C-alpha positions as CSV (number, residue, x, y, z in Angstrom):
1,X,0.0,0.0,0.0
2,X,1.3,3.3,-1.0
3,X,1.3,6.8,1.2
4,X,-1.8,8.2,-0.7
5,X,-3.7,5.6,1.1
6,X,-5.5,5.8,4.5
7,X,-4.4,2.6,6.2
8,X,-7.9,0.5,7.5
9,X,-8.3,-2.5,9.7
10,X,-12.0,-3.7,8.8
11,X,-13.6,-7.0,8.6
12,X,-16.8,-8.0,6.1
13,X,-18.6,-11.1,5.4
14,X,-19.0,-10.9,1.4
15,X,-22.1,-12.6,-0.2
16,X,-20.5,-15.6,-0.3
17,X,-20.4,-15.6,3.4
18,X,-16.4,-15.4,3.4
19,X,-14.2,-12.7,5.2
20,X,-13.3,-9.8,3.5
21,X,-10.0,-7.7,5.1
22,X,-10.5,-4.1,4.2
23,X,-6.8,-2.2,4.6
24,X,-6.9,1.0,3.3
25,X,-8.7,3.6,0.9
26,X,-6.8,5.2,-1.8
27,X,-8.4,9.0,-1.8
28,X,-6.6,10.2,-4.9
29,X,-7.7,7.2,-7.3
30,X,-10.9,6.3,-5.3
31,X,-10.5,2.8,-4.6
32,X,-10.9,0.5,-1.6
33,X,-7.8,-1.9,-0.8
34,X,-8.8,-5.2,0.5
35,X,-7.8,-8.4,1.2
36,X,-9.1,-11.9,0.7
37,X,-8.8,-15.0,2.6
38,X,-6.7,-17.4,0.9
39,X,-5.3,-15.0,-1.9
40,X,-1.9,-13.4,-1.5
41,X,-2.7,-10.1,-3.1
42,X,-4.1,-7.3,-2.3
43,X,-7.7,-6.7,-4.6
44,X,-8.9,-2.8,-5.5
45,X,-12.0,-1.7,-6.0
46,X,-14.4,1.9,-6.4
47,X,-16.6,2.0,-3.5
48,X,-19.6,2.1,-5.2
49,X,-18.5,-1.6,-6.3
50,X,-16.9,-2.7,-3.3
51,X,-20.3,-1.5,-1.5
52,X,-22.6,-3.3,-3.7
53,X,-21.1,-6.9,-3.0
54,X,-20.3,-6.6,0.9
């Protein structure tokens, strides 16, 4: 995660009923950083995306 990110520690059950690890928010490109269990890397999304499938 870069400095332009604001660094998050946030837990979500997605549809799917597994955990999604939010860590950050990139402000300047308008994405949520998150993690997924199981996968090594971290996954970006816009809110509006991110918000419509947690």
């Amino acid at each position: 995660m870069d400095e332009q990110a604001t660094e998050l520690d946030r837990r979500y059950l997605d549809p799917y009923g597994r955990v999604v690890h939010v860590i950050g928010y990139d402000r300047q490109n308008e994405r949520v950083i998150f993690m997924r269990e199981g996968y090594e890397h971290e996954c970006v999304q816009p809110p509006v995306a991110f918000q419509s499938k947690v």
